[in-house]
Structure formats: C-alpha cells, structure tokens
Tab-separated table of C-alpha atoms and ligand atoms in Angstrom:
chain	number	residue	atom	x	y	z
A	1	MET	CA	0.000	0.000	0.000
A	2	THR	CA	1.493	3.266	-1.059
A	3	LEU	CA	0.873	6.410	0.870
A	4	PRO	CA	1.859	10.068	0.567
A	5	ARG	CA	4.948	11.428	-1.123
A	6	LEU	CA	4.865	9.006	-4.046
A	7	ARG	CA	7.322	6.790	-2.273
A	8	GLY	CA	5.835	3.731	-3.959
A	9	ALA	CA	6.512	5.172	-7.389
A	10	ALA	CA	10.146	5.781	-6.517
A	11	LEU	CA	10.444	2.261	-5.136
A	12	ALA	CA	8.796	0.730	-8.152
A	13	THR	CA	11.320	2.490	-10.354
A	14	ALA	CA	14.125	1.188	-8.182
A	15	ALA	CA	12.637	-2.304	-8.392
A	16	LEU	CA	12.509	-2.104	-12.172
A	17	VAL	CA	16.141	-1.093	-12.303
A	18	ALA	CA	17.041	-3.892	-9.904
A	19	ALA	CA	15.016	-6.415	-11.882
A	20	GLY	CA	16.664	-5.275	-15.082
A	21	SER	CA	20.083	-6.133	-13.757
A	22	LEU	CA	19.036	-9.506	-12.385
A	23	VAL	CA	17.119	-10.853	-15.257
A	24	ALA	CA	18.005	-12.146	-18.688
A	25	PRO	CA	17.070	-9.618	-21.349
A	26	ASN	CA	13.501	-10.545	-22.077
A	27	ALA	CA	13.255	-6.834	-22.860
A	28	ALA	CA	12.648	-8.195	-26.352
A	29	SER	CA	8.989	-7.898	-25.402
A	30	ALA	CA	9.481	-4.126	-25.198
A	31	ALA	CA	8.293	-2.532	-28.380
A	32	PRO	CA	10.551	0.306	-29.496
A	33	GLY	CA	8.559	3.114	-31.011
A	34	ASN	CA	5.432	1.792	-29.314
A	35	PRO	CA	5.626	3.175	-25.785
A	36	GLY	CA	2.137	2.009	-24.884
A	37	ALA	CA	2.952	-1.661	-25.409
A	38	PRO	CA	3.450	-3.710	-22.232
A	39	ARG	CA	7.017	-4.458	-21.215
A	40	PHE	CA	6.747	-7.589	-19.129
A	41	SER	CA	9.533	-8.510	-16.766
A	42	PRO	CA	9.847	-10.292	-13.423
A	43	GLY	CA	9.364	-8.265	-10.251
A	44	ALA	CA	12.563	-7.935	-8.217
A	45	PRO	CA	13.066	-10.883	-5.835
A	46	SER	CA	14.293	-8.579	-3.058
A	47	ILE	CA	13.755	-5.055	-1.797
A	48	GLY	CA	17.514	-4.728	-1.357
A	49	ASP	CA	17.983	-4.546	2.407
A	50	PRO	CA	21.525	-5.775	3.080
A	51	TYR	CA	20.608	-7.010	6.607
A	52	PHE	CA	18.034	-9.456	5.187
A	53	PRO	CA	18.702	-9.773	1.460
A	54	ASP	CA	15.771	-12.146	0.802
A	55	GLN	CA	13.221	-9.776	2.306
A	56	GLY	CA	10.609	-8.007	0.241
A	57	ASN	CA	9.935	-8.051	-3.458
A	58	GLY	CA	9.340	-5.578	-6.260
A	59	GLY	CA	6.834	-5.163	-9.051
A	60	TYR	CA	3.689	-4.892	-6.951
A	61	ASP	CA	2.236	-3.150	-3.942
A	62	VAL	CA	0.092	-5.183	-1.529
A	63	GLN	CA	-3.193	-3.536	-0.546
A	64	HIS	CA	-4.707	-6.169	1.729
A	65	TYR	CA	-3.981	-9.526	3.351
A	66	ASP	CA	-6.850	-11.793	4.337
A	67	LEU	CA	-5.836	-14.928	6.236
A	68	ASN	CA	-8.437	-17.523	7.112
A	69	PHE	CA	-7.111	-20.490	9.086
A	70	SER	CA	-7.624	-23.107	11.751
A	71	TYR	CA	-4.972	-24.067	14.299
A	72	ASP	CA	-4.954	-26.909	16.769
A	73	PRO	CA	-2.306	-26.510	19.491
A	74	ALA	CA	-2.514	-30.248	20.260
A	75	THR	CA	-1.110	-31.169	16.834
A	76	ARG	CA	0.346	-27.724	15.967
A	77	PHE	CA	-1.352	-28.152	12.609
A	78	MET	CA	-2.482	-25.109	10.638
A	79	ASN	CA	-4.861	-25.189	7.680
A	80	ALA	CA	-4.850	-21.850	5.894
A	81	THR	CA	-6.097	-19.814	2.968
A	82	ALA	CA	-4.322	-16.503	2.374
A	83	THR	CA	-5.848	-14.007	-0.046
A	84	ILE	CA	-3.509	-11.215	-1.088
A	85	THR	CA	-4.762	-8.229	-3.043
A	86	ALA	CA	-1.986	-6.321	-4.807
A	87	LEU	CA	-1.484	-3.592	-7.377
A	88	ALA	CA	0.998	-4.249	-10.192
A	89	THR	CA	3.606	-1.462	-10.352
A	90	GLN	CA	5.104	-2.894	-13.541
A	91	ASP	CA	3.999	-5.264	-16.287
A	92	LEU	CA	4.598	-8.538	-14.485
A	93	ASP	CA	5.403	-11.886	-15.996
A	94	GLN	CA	6.616	-13.203	-12.642
A	95	PHE	CA	6.680	-12.060	-9.034
A	96	ASN	CA	7.844	-13.327	-5.659
A	97	LEU	CA	6.273	-13.543	-2.242
A	98	ASP	CA	8.203	-14.294	0.957
A	99	PHE	CA	7.012	-17.552	2.493
A	100	ARG	CA	8.644	-20.130	4.759
A	101	GLY	CA	5.400	-21.777	5.788
A	102	PRO	CA	3.980	-25.262	5.291
A	103	GLU	CA	3.218	-27.075	2.055
A	104	ILE	CA	1.114	-25.250	-0.523
A	105	SER	CA	-1.732	-27.275	-2.024
A	106	SER	CA	-2.942	-24.673	-4.491
A	107	LEU	CA	-2.223	-21.189	-5.724
A	108	THR	CA	-4.388	-19.029	-7.973
A	109	VAL	CA	-4.002	-15.558	-9.429
A	110	ASN	CA	-7.291	-13.854	-10.330
A	111	GLY	CA	-8.998	-17.217	-9.905
A	112	LYS	CA	-6.722	-19.096	-12.350
A	113	LYS	CA	-4.594	-21.985	-11.155
A	114	THR	CA	-1.013	-20.724	-11.345
A	115	ASP	CA	2.445	-22.291	-11.509
A	116	PHE	CA	4.829	-21.567	-8.684
A	117	THR	CA	8.155	-22.741	-7.320
A	118	ARG	CA	9.710	-22.413	-3.866
A	119	ASP	CA	13.331	-21.720	-3.070
A	120	GLY	CA	14.187	-20.845	0.530
A	121	GLN	CA	11.775	-18.082	1.499
A	122	GLU	CA	11.104	-17.127	-2.118
A	123	LEU	CA	7.737	-18.193	-3.484
A	124	VAL	CA	8.011	-17.519	-7.224
A	125	VAL	CA	4.703	-17.087	-9.036
A	126	THR	CA	4.146	-16.964	-12.819
A	127	PRO	CA	0.660	-15.516	-13.345
A	128	ARG	CA	-1.169	-16.067	-16.655
A	129	PRO	CA	-2.611	-13.802	-17.902
A	130	LYS	CA	0.108	-11.406	-16.783
A	131	PRO	CA	-0.890	-8.391	-14.680
A	132	LYS	CA	-0.148	-5.029	-16.292
A	133	THR	CA	0.976	-1.833	-14.529
A	134	GLY	CA	-1.862	-0.365	-12.497
A	135	GLN	CA	-3.962	-3.533	-12.459
A	136	THR	CA	-5.102	-5.045	-9.197
A	137	PHE	CA	-4.679	-8.793	-8.888
A	138	THR	CA	-5.639	-11.337	-6.262
A	139	VAL	CA	-3.455	-14.225	-5.173
A	140	VAL	CA	-5.031	-17.079	-3.197
A	141	VAL	CA	-2.615	-19.474	-1.487
A	142	LYS	CA	-3.871	-22.602	0.291
A	143	TYR	CA	-1.425	-24.345	2.616
A	144	ALA	CA	-1.442	-26.762	5.518
A	145	GLY	CA	1.084	-28.160	7.953
A	146	VAL	CA	3.101	-27.190	10.998
A	147	PRO	CA	4.519	-23.643	10.952
A	148	GLY	CA	7.511	-22.872	13.140
A	149	PRO	CA	9.978	-20.340	14.444
A	150	VAL	CA	12.724	-18.466	12.597
A	151	THR	CA	16.107	-17.807	14.237
A	152	ASP	CA	17.639	-14.336	13.920
A	153	PRO	CA	21.286	-13.341	13.501
A	154	ASP	CA	21.459	-12.520	17.228
A	155	GLY	CA	20.103	-15.992	18.121
A	156	SER	CA	16.632	-14.819	19.165
A	157	ILE	CA	13.525	-16.553	17.836
A	158	GLU	CA	10.430	-15.198	16.120
A	159	GLY	CA	7.806	-16.336	13.625
A	160	TRP	CA	5.307	-18.980	14.755
A	161	ILE	CA	6.334	-20.099	18.258
A	162	PRO	CA	4.262	-22.895	19.811
A	163	THR	CA	3.477	-22.410	23.520
A	164	ASP	CA	2.009	-24.755	26.131
A	165	ASP	CA	-1.495	-23.506	25.287
A	166	GLY	CA	-1.309	-22.142	21.739
A	167	ALA	CA	1.154	-20.086	19.714
A	168	PHE	CA	3.069	-16.838	20.228
A	169	VAL	CA	3.221	-15.018	16.903
A	170	VAL	CA	5.745	-12.228	16.228
A	171	GLY	CA	7.632	-11.098	13.154
A	172	GLU	CA	10.336	-8.496	13.716
A	173	PRO	CA	12.385	-8.361	11.619
A	174	GLN	CA	11.685	-11.441	9.474
A	175	GLY	CA	9.239	-13.849	11.146
A	176	THR	CA	5.920	-13.217	9.397
A	177	PRO	CA	6.667	-15.317	6.280
A	178	ALA	CA	6.827	-18.307	8.657
A	179	TRP	CA	3.012	-18.365	8.519
A	180	LEU	CA	1.848	-15.815	5.922
A	181	PRO	CA	2.915	-15.471	2.274
A	182	SER	CA	3.732	-11.767	2.146
A	183	ASN	CA	5.833	-8.932	0.820
A	184	ASP	CA	7.925	-8.877	3.959
A	185	THR	CA	9.250	-5.319	3.988
A	186	PRO	CA	8.223	-2.310	6.089
A	187	THR	CA	8.052	-0.322	2.831
A	188	ASP	CA	4.944	-2.212	1.666
A	189	LYS	CA	2.185	-1.729	4.231
A	190	ALA	CA	-1.323	-3.103	3.848
A	191	THR	CA	-4.543	-3.631	5.774
A	192	PHE	CA	-5.098	-7.086	7.307
A	193	ARG	CA	-7.969	-9.348	8.248
A	194	PHE	CA	-7.498	-12.558	10.220
A	195	THR	CA	-10.172	-15.217	10.604
A	196	ALA	CA	-8.813	-17.732	13.113
A	197	LYS	CA	-10.562	-20.933	14.197
A	198	VAL	CA	-9.192	-22.450	17.409
A	199	PRO	CA	-10.416	-25.072	19.902
A	200	GLU	CA	-13.165	-23.780	22.203
A	201	GLY	CA	-11.711	-22.303	25.379
A	202	LEU	CA	-8.782	-20.683	23.565
A	203	THR	CA	-8.656	-17.131	22.255
A	204	ALA	CA	-6.984	-15.956	19.043
A	205	VAL	CA	-5.885	-12.321	19.395
A	206	GLY	CA	-4.972	-10.296	16.346
A	207	ASN	CA	-4.152	-6.719	15.426
A	208	GLY	CA	-6.988	-4.210	15.191
A	209	GLN	CA	-10.614	-4.663	16.161
A	210	LEU	CA	-12.553	-7.840	16.933
A	211	LEU	CA	-15.369	-8.088	14.394
A	212	SER	CA	-16.894	-11.325	15.596
A	213	GLN	CA	-16.410	-14.357	17.801
A	214	GLN	CA	-18.505	-17.483	17.308
A	215	THR	CA	-18.376	-20.948	18.815
A	216	LYS	CA	-19.675	-24.020	16.991
A	217	ASP	CA	-18.930	-27.750	17.320
A	218	GLY	CA	-16.115	-27.204	19.816
A	219	TRP	CA	-14.263	-24.530	17.834
A	220	THR	CA	-14.304	-20.740	18.190
A	221	THR	CA	-13.735	-18.457	15.218
A	222	PHE	CA	-12.346	-14.965	15.812
A	223	VAL	CA	-12.367	-12.299	13.092
A	224	TRP	CA	-9.865	-9.439	13.524
A	225	ASP	CA	-9.774	-6.381	11.331
A	226	ASN	CA	-6.668	-4.192	11.181
A	227	THR	CA	-7.936	-1.121	9.384
A	228	GLU	CA	-4.833	1.072	9.081
A	229	PRO	CA	-1.803	0.223	6.950
A	230	MET	CA	0.552	-2.149	8.768
A	231	ALA	CA	4.046	-3.471	8.100
A	232	THR	CA	4.166	-7.272	7.927
A	233	TYR	CA	6.612	-7.487	10.847
A	234	LEU	CA	3.954	-6.007	13.164
A	235	ALA	CA	1.323	-8.655	12.455
A	236	THR	CA	0.178	-11.092	15.121
A	237	ILE	CA	-2.557	-13.641	15.626
A	238	THR	CA	-1.516	-15.099	18.957
A	239	ILE	CA	-3.393	-18.058	20.417
A	240	GLY	CA	-3.762	-19.230	24.010
A	241	LYS	CA	-5.808	-19.304	27.189
A	242	PHE	CA	-6.424	-15.665	27.949
A	243	GLN	CA	-8.326	-13.556	30.409
A	244	VAL	CA	-9.812	-10.820	28.225
A	245	THR	CA	-10.732	-7.308	29.343
A	246	GLU	CA	-12.499	-4.996	26.929
A	247	SER	CA	-12.954	-1.323	27.729
A	248	VAL	CA	-13.128	2.114	26.158
A	249	LEU	CA	-10.563	4.799	27.024
A	250	PRO	CA	-11.760	8.297	27.998
A	251	SER	CA	-10.664	9.383	24.501
A	252	GLY	CA	-13.172	6.913	23.006
A	253	ILE	CA	-10.509	4.462	21.752
A	254	PRO	CA	-11.503	0.834	22.430
A	255	SER	CA	-9.014	-1.367	24.291
A	256	TYR	CA	-8.727	-5.175	24.244
A	257	VAL	CA	-6.294	-6.697	26.723
A	258	ALA	CA	-5.633	-10.456	26.711
A	259	ILE	CA	-3.543	-11.872	29.566
A	260	ASP	CA	-2.415	-15.388	30.308
A	261	PRO	CA	-4.075	-16.117	33.688
A	262	ARG	CA	-0.628	-16.925	35.127
A	263	LEU	CA	0.535	-13.345	34.464
A	264	VAL	CA	-2.497	-11.279	35.476
A	265	THR	CA	-1.301	-10.251	38.930
A	266	GLY	CA	2.251	-9.423	37.918
A	267	SER	CA	1.138	-7.367	34.920
A	268	ALA	CA	-1.698	-5.466	36.614
A	269	ASN	CA	0.265	-2.288	37.258
A	270	ALA	CA	1.506	-2.008	33.657
A	271	VAL	CA	-1.937	-2.754	32.207
A	272	SER	CA	-3.679	-0.247	34.469
A	273	GLN	CA	-1.428	2.511	33.109
A	274	ILE	CA	-2.244	1.976	29.402
A	275	PRO	CA	-4.893	4.773	29.377
A	276	LYS	CA	-2.485	7.201	31.065
A	277	MET	CA	0.296	6.276	28.620
A	278	MET	CA	-2.005	6.758	25.636
A	279	GLU	CA	-2.995	10.186	26.916
A	280	PHE	CA	0.580	11.227	27.689
A	281	PHE	CA	1.974	10.139	24.322
A	282	THR	CA	-0.947	11.666	22.432
A	283	GLU	CA	-0.106	14.981	24.064
A	284	LYS	CA	3.606	14.681	23.229
A	285	PHE	CA	3.558	12.940	19.836
A	286	GLY	CA	0.187	13.925	18.330
A	287	PRO	CA	-3.013	11.948	17.662
A	288	TYR	CA	-2.885	8.180	18.269
A	289	PRO	CA	-2.699	6.721	14.751
A	290	PHE	CA	-4.868	3.605	15.165
A	291	ALA	CA	-8.520	2.721	15.791
A	292	SER	CA	-7.902	0.613	18.900
A	293	THR	CA	-5.377	-0.231	21.601
A	294	GLY	CA	-4.707	-3.009	24.101
A	295	ALA	CA	-2.083	-5.642	24.850
A	296	ILE	CA	-1.357	-9.366	24.625
A	297	ILE	CA	0.468	-10.773	27.620
A	298	ASP	CA	1.357	-14.388	26.957
A	299	TYR	CA	3.622	-16.935	28.613
A	300	ALA	CA	6.395	-17.760	26.131
A	301	PRO	CA	9.536	-17.448	28.252
A	302	GLN	CA	11.689	-18.951	25.494
A	303	VAL	CA	11.132	-15.708	23.534
A	304	GLY	CA	12.406	-13.296	26.154
A	305	TYR	CA	11.331	-10.027	24.536
A	306	ALA	CA	8.248	-7.921	23.910
A	307	LEU	CA	7.163	-6.546	20.541
A	308	GLU	CA	5.121	-3.532	19.516
A	309	THR	CA	2.624	-5.565	17.397
A	310	GLN	CA	0.308	-2.992	15.868
A	311	THR	CA	-2.501	-1.768	18.153
A	312	LYS	CA	-1.696	-4.471	20.752
A	313	PRO	CA	1.871	-4.830	21.978
A	314	ILE	CA	2.772	-8.398	22.884
A	315	PHE	CA	4.751	-9.612	25.900
A	316	SER	CA	6.326	-13.034	26.320
A	317	ASN	CA	6.115	-12.881	30.120
A	318	THR	CA	4.920	-10.482	32.854
A	319	ALA	CA	4.630	-6.914	31.506
A	320	SER	CA	6.477	-4.134	33.335
A	321	VAL	CA	5.445	-0.479	33.314
A	322	GLY	CA	8.635	0.584	31.506
A	323	THR	CA	8.273	-1.989	28.726
A	324	MET	CA	4.567	-1.195	28.345
A	325	ALA	CA	5.424	2.506	27.881
A	326	HIS	CA	8.120	1.549	25.356
A	327	GLU	CA	5.750	-0.603	23.286
A	328	ILE	CA	2.939	1.958	23.381
A	329	ALA	CA	5.363	4.699	22.243
A	330	HIS	CA	6.285	2.431	19.310
A	331	GLN	CA	2.719	2.734	17.979
A	332	TRP	CA	3.701	6.217	16.763
A	333	TYR	CA	7.389	5.529	16.125
A	334	GLY	CA	8.021	2.199	14.458
A	335	ASN	CA	4.432	1.272	13.602
A	336	SER	CA	2.865	4.343	12.016
A	337	VAL	CA	6.299	5.627	10.907
A	338	SER	CA	8.369	2.549	10.050
A	339	PRO	CA	12.041	2.292	9.124
A	340	GLU	CA	12.819	2.298	5.424
A	341	ARG	CA	15.756	-0.057	5.930
A	342	TRP	CA	16.725	-2.077	9.014
A	343	LYS	CA	19.856	-0.004	9.494
A	344	ASP	CA	17.427	2.798	10.459
A	345	ILE	CA	16.307	0.735	13.476
A	346	TRP	CA	17.341	3.514	15.912
A	347	LEU	CA	14.369	5.482	14.550
A	348	ASN	CA	12.212	2.752	16.152
A	349	GLU	CA	14.120	1.772	19.244
A	350	GLY	CA	15.671	5.137	20.118
A	351	PHE	CA	12.289	6.861	19.898
A	352	ALA	CA	10.426	4.174	21.868
A	353	THR	CA	13.140	4.183	24.531
A	354	TYR	CA	13.002	7.967	24.722
A	355	GLY	CA	9.207	7.745	25.064
A	356	GLN	CA	9.775	5.335	27.944
A	357	TRP	CA	12.192	7.794	29.609
A	358	MET	CA	9.665	10.601	29.181
A	359	TYR	CA	6.840	8.543	30.650
A	360	THR	CA	9.013	7.480	33.591
A	361	GLU	CA	9.671	11.145	34.413
A	362	PHE	CA	5.997	12.056	33.984
A	363	ASN	CA	5.056	9.152	36.254
A	364	GLY	CA	7.216	10.436	39.095
A	365	GLY	CA	10.336	8.344	38.390
A	366	ALA	CA	13.809	9.377	37.265
A	367	THR	CA	14.009	12.522	35.169
A	368	VAL	CA	14.966	12.138	31.523
A	369	ASN	CA	18.125	14.044	32.325
A	370	ALA	CA	19.068	11.654	35.123
A	371	THR	CA	18.394	8.656	32.856
A	372	PHE	CA	20.544	10.175	30.111
A	373	ASN	CA	23.421	10.574	32.579
A	374	SER	CA	23.037	7.185	34.283
A	375	SER	CA	25.648	4.459	34.214
A	376	SER	CA	23.675	2.509	31.569
A	377	ASN	CA	23.762	5.537	29.301
A	378	TYR	CA	26.057	8.552	29.021
A	379	GLY	CA	27.691	7.519	32.286
A	380	ARG	CA	29.377	4.573	30.557
A	381	ALA	CA	33.137	4.881	30.368
A	382	ALA	CA	34.517	6.021	27.031
A	383	SER	CA	36.432	2.727	26.909
A	384	SER	CA	33.204	0.670	27.027
A	385	SER	CA	32.505	-1.533	23.994
A	386	PHE	CA	29.032	0.053	24.081
A	387	TRP	CA	30.417	3.047	22.187
A	388	GLN	CA	32.007	0.930	19.456
A	389	VAL	CA	28.880	0.263	17.368
A	390	LEU	CA	27.701	2.690	14.682
A	391	LEU	CA	24.187	3.902	15.504
A	392	ALA	CA	23.281	4.685	11.878
A	393	ASP	CA	24.202	1.161	10.762
A	394	PRO	CA	24.563	-1.208	13.722
A	395	GLY	CA	24.445	-4.428	11.688
A	396	PRO	CA	21.962	-7.332	12.015
A	397	MET	CA	23.581	-8.637	15.217
A	398	ASP	CA	23.024	-5.349	17.069
A	399	MET	CA	19.553	-4.409	15.838
A	400	PHE	CA	18.078	-5.198	19.236
A	401	SER	CA	21.135	-4.642	21.422
A	402	ASN	CA	21.289	-1.592	23.667
A	403	ILE	CA	22.903	0.523	20.905
A	404	PRO	CA	19.727	1.437	18.961
A	405	TYR	CA	17.775	1.681	22.227
A	406	ASN	CA	20.069	3.594	24.552
A	407	ARG	CA	22.381	5.460	22.220
A	408	GLY	CA	19.285	6.162	20.097
A	409	ALA	CA	17.417	7.705	23.033
A	410	MET	CA	20.535	9.621	24.084
A	411	THR	CA	20.754	11.071	20.575
A	412	LEU	CA	17.214	12.423	20.907
A	413	HIS	CA	17.927	13.877	24.320
A	414	ALA	CA	21.100	15.539	23.058
A	415	LEU	CA	19.102	16.896	20.109
A	416	ARG	CA	16.542	18.320	22.518
A	417	GLY	CA	19.314	20.181	24.339
A	418	LYS	CA	20.728	21.403	21.047
A	419	VAL	CA	17.505	22.696	19.412
A	420	GLY	CA	15.468	23.640	22.506
A	421	GLU	CA	12.073	22.508	23.807
A	422	ASP	CA	9.864	24.087	21.169
A	423	ALA	CA	11.742	22.864	18.124
A	424	PHE	CA	12.187	19.403	19.676
A	425	SER	CA	8.496	19.079	20.356
A	426	ARG	CA	7.711	20.129	16.769
A	427	ILE	CA	10.230	17.597	15.448
A	428	LEU	CA	8.609	14.743	17.400
A	429	ARG	CA	5.112	15.656	16.265
A	430	GLN	CA	6.070	16.368	12.672
A	431	TRP	CA	7.938	13.060	12.391
A	432	ALA	CA	4.736	11.232	13.316
A	433	ALA	CA	2.523	13.458	11.149
A	434	ILE	CA	4.550	13.634	7.925
A	435	HIS	CA	5.295	9.921	7.698
A	436	GLN	CA	2.032	8.577	9.159
A	437	TYR	CA	1.278	5.017	7.920
A	438	SER	CA	4.450	5.092	5.866
A	439	HIS	CA	8.208	4.691	6.261
A	440	ALA	CA	11.205	6.979	6.490
A	441	ALA	CA	14.988	6.906	6.738
A	442	THR	CA	17.618	8.571	8.908
A	443	ALA	CA	18.285	11.206	6.218
A	444	ASP	CA	14.594	12.234	6.374
A	445	PHE	CA	14.908	12.736	10.120
A	446	ILE	CA	18.012	14.874	9.778
A	447	SER	CA	16.286	17.098	7.194
A	448	LEU	CA	13.262	17.502	9.450
A	449	ALA	CA	15.400	18.372	12.488
A	450	GLU	CA	17.340	20.970	10.479
A	451	ARG	CA	14.162	22.439	9.032
A	452	GLU	CA	12.344	22.728	12.369
A	453	SER	CA	15.367	24.044	14.268
A	454	GLY	CA	16.770	26.267	11.538
A	455	GLN	CA	20.220	24.901	12.438
A	456	ASP	CA	22.866	23.102	10.439
A	457	LEU	CA	23.061	19.844	12.396
A	458	THR	CA	25.687	18.092	10.272
A	459	ALA	CA	28.304	18.034	13.031
A	460	PHE	CA	25.726	17.045	15.670
A	461	PHE	CA	24.432	14.011	13.777
A	462	ASP	CA	27.903	13.092	12.643
A	463	VAL	CA	29.018	12.645	16.244
A	464	TRP	CA	25.897	10.813	17.436
A	465	LEU	CA	24.938	8.713	14.404
A	466	PHE	CA	27.794	8.344	11.994
A	467	GLN	CA	30.847	8.065	14.249
A	468	LYS	CA	31.764	5.388	16.733
A	469	GLY	CA	33.064	6.444	20.128
A	470	LYS	CA	31.562	8.356	23.029
A	471	PRO	CA	30.434	11.813	21.925
A	472	THR	CA	32.176	14.501	23.956
A	473	SER	CA	30.974	17.690	22.298
A	474	TRP	CA	28.104	18.320	19.896
B	501	LIG	N1	11.073	-4.160	18.781
B	501	LIG	C1	10.993	-4.989	19.948
B	501	LIG	C2	10.979	-4.045	21.144
B	501	LIG	O1	11.809	-3.199	21.268
B	501	LIG	C3	12.093	-5.991	20.034
B	501	LIG	C4	12.048	-7.055	18.980
B	501	LIG	C5	13.156	-8.027	19.109
B	501	LIG	N2	13.106	-8.994	18.076
B	501	LIG	C6	13.953	-10.000	17.973
B	501	LIG	N3	13.815	-10.802	16.964
B	501	LIG	N4	14.877	-10.175	18.861
B	501	LIG	O2	10.097	-4.060	21.930
B	502	ZN	ZN1	11.367	-1.345	20.994
C-alpha cells in the first residue's frame, strides 16, 4: 500500500532497475517506437535490504492480506487460505512472495490456477494472464502443515512459536513469512484481516478490532480487522488461554487486553497505566494513529522479549510499566512511521526508549536528564565496547542490542538540548505526522530536524549517528 509522497513510485522504479540487472534480457517484449505496449519482466526478488537480502519483493504493492485459518495446538497443525490483493507497479510476468510456511496445495491468481516454485523463502509465481501496470490482482494461497519459528542473527527466535497452550506469533524483523505469504518489507504496508478458528476455550488475538467471535462444534472463530496500513513485521494472531478485558478509554478508543491467567497479577500495574500512557503520548507525539489499543500478555519465556505488534503490543512474560510505555510509544514511532531499511532501526528503538524515559519522568520516576546521565547511558566509560557500534548502521547482530535503544534515546535527548524545547516538540510531532502510515529513513529525520530548528546539524548528527566512540561535544 502506497501512501503520501509518491514513495511507492520511486520504489517501483528502483525495483525495475534492480530487476533489469538480475534478469536475462527478455526486454525483447518491449516494443521500441510503441511506448504504450506492455514491457513484461519479473518483479525484483528482493527489496535490497543488506541485513536481510531475501526480504521483500518488487513489481507490486500489496493492498490487503486476508488470512483464514484453523490451528490446533494439540497437533500444531495449521490449515490456511491466504488471499492477497496487490497492485501491479510494472507489467509482471513473474513475481515473488516471501514464504517459509507449510506445504502449498494450491495457488491461484485472479482465480486461475497458477504455476509456482519455492526456493528458501522465495515463493516464485508466474501468473497467466500477466498483470499489467496499475492492475489489481488477487493471489489465493492454500497451505497446511506445521509452521515454526525463525532464528535471527542474534540468536533470538520469532515467527510462529508454539506455547504450552497455543502459539506466540511475532515477526520483527523477518518472522511473518513463517506463517503468511507476504511482501515482507516495512516499505509495503497493507490492511489485514485474520479469521482464526481455534479449539473452544482458547482465544486468538490479532491486530486491530474484533469483528466477531462465534463458537460451533467445539471450535471458536475470531475475526480481527486491522484497518490502518501495517508493516508485515507487526502482524500477530496469537493463540492461548487468555483472560480478556475490553474497555473504552476516555478518549473513546476501544481497548482489548488479553492476559495469560498466570501473568495477570504481575502485569496489573503495567496494564492499568495503558490509558495514562495513551494520553501522555498523544499529548507529546500527536493523535494516536490507530482505531484501537490493548495488549497481549502471553507466557512464552523462550522468547524473552516484547514486541510492539500494531494496536496491541505483545509480551512473552509479565509486563512491566517501563516496557509497556516503550511498546505503546512504538505505535507512533516504528508502527505508524516505520524504518525504510533495518539499518534505520534507531528510529524505532531510540524513539520508543526515549518515550519510555519521558513517561518514567511524567510518572514520578527518574528525570529524563538523570536517565541520560546514568551508568547505563552517558555515564558509561569512554572505553566501554558500548560506544564501538555505529548507531546509523549497527548491523543485524546489534539491531536489538542496547545501541539502537540507549544510544538512540541519548541522541534524541542531546538533540533536545541542542535545538530547545519548542523545536524538539515540533520535530517529534512532525515526524509522526509527515510519515504517518508510511516509512522513512535517517536522512529524512536529519532534514526535518534541520528544518524545524533552523540549524545546520551536520556536526551534531555526525558525532551521534555516523561516528563510533563516546560523543564529547556536539
Ligand atoms: N522491537 C521490539 C521491542 O523493542 C524488540 C524485537 C526483538 N526482536 C527479535 N527478533 N529479537 O520491543
Ligand atoms: Zn522497541
């Protein structure tokens, strides 16, 4: 789904160029002197992110994912039909989806049975007739089997993670293709609908709003509708035994909180502060970008991290107040404004961590200034290995280390000191407003900060983002 600033058009051009270099010259189909004639070529098999070179694809722009499936935790068996609606951004004689899931029994494009091959996470589809630029096409993929986890460069797990009562489903940065054929890049957002059928007594919790819940013959079907554009890595449809609390915030935003009964007591404080966090961040960052809020607190201790799944952050164990604030802050920074490339991860983690620092101060805890200066942050010795990773390009091993989080948040605090309260507040709000439901890169942030402050910040960002070592003056 392409939103403001014609980013999609620029990307499509890039994809065409990339495809041109990868593919044998079937440009013979181009008709010189007949510019209106279709020029069919394969969509690029990658979006070109060096951290995850297989991720994403070119040649089309997904508008909507509809996944209808059943899952039985006893056998871990999934039976699924995914319907993907996409817009061709070039004349396509072939395109790829990212998919590591179970065996495919059938695939159609616009209702016609279609040939496909699989190679690693690449699902290569050859649609006939071929979609032309600007045409919408529908891909239906039927698959069944046992989906599983994906291991990341830093050794952490994501994807489809079976638990003792269901499945914990997370996808940052590359787990969603474990269970959904998709264009797995934050630069192609789409709306999502999940229809999940699970054994009676279990709850399937997805992004967005619950449209219906019906029990029949020992199975309950949940329909979840995520109505704003979402990056694939933020999708979840987590299954388990949950205590569910539905409410409406004073602002009118509905909230759906699902907690594993084992974690209710320990998470109560964090959950009770969601309304206050939403109000605080709305005041600081601008309007909340989504139609609903909530949380999923599940017991999956083998995961060991939380994730800002869109509208409902997910926790793999008891939720703390600090982590809840972090994940709620991500709804603006990370979810509505997503990173263009994974090297821009500080734009997610630095902002969410800074939001957490701000909420802590607001809530009567340490001031942001004290947190900046603490021994986990600026107080670290200059000799610490902490300072030896480049914030603007930390590498896939350090995407979720304390570099993007803590050095990222420190960068924002230093910027605040440099540009002053008013400009800083405008920068935060503008960042969320300009790139709402889209993606952006570090260079976009630098331009915005310079524009709003009226300062040349080259030396400032050089020290904080583009140089290793502990900044000493800026
Ligand atoms: N973005 C998440 C957070 O800060 C962390 C995700 C970690 N993912 C991973 N595969 N280790 O809340
Ligand atoms: Zn985070």
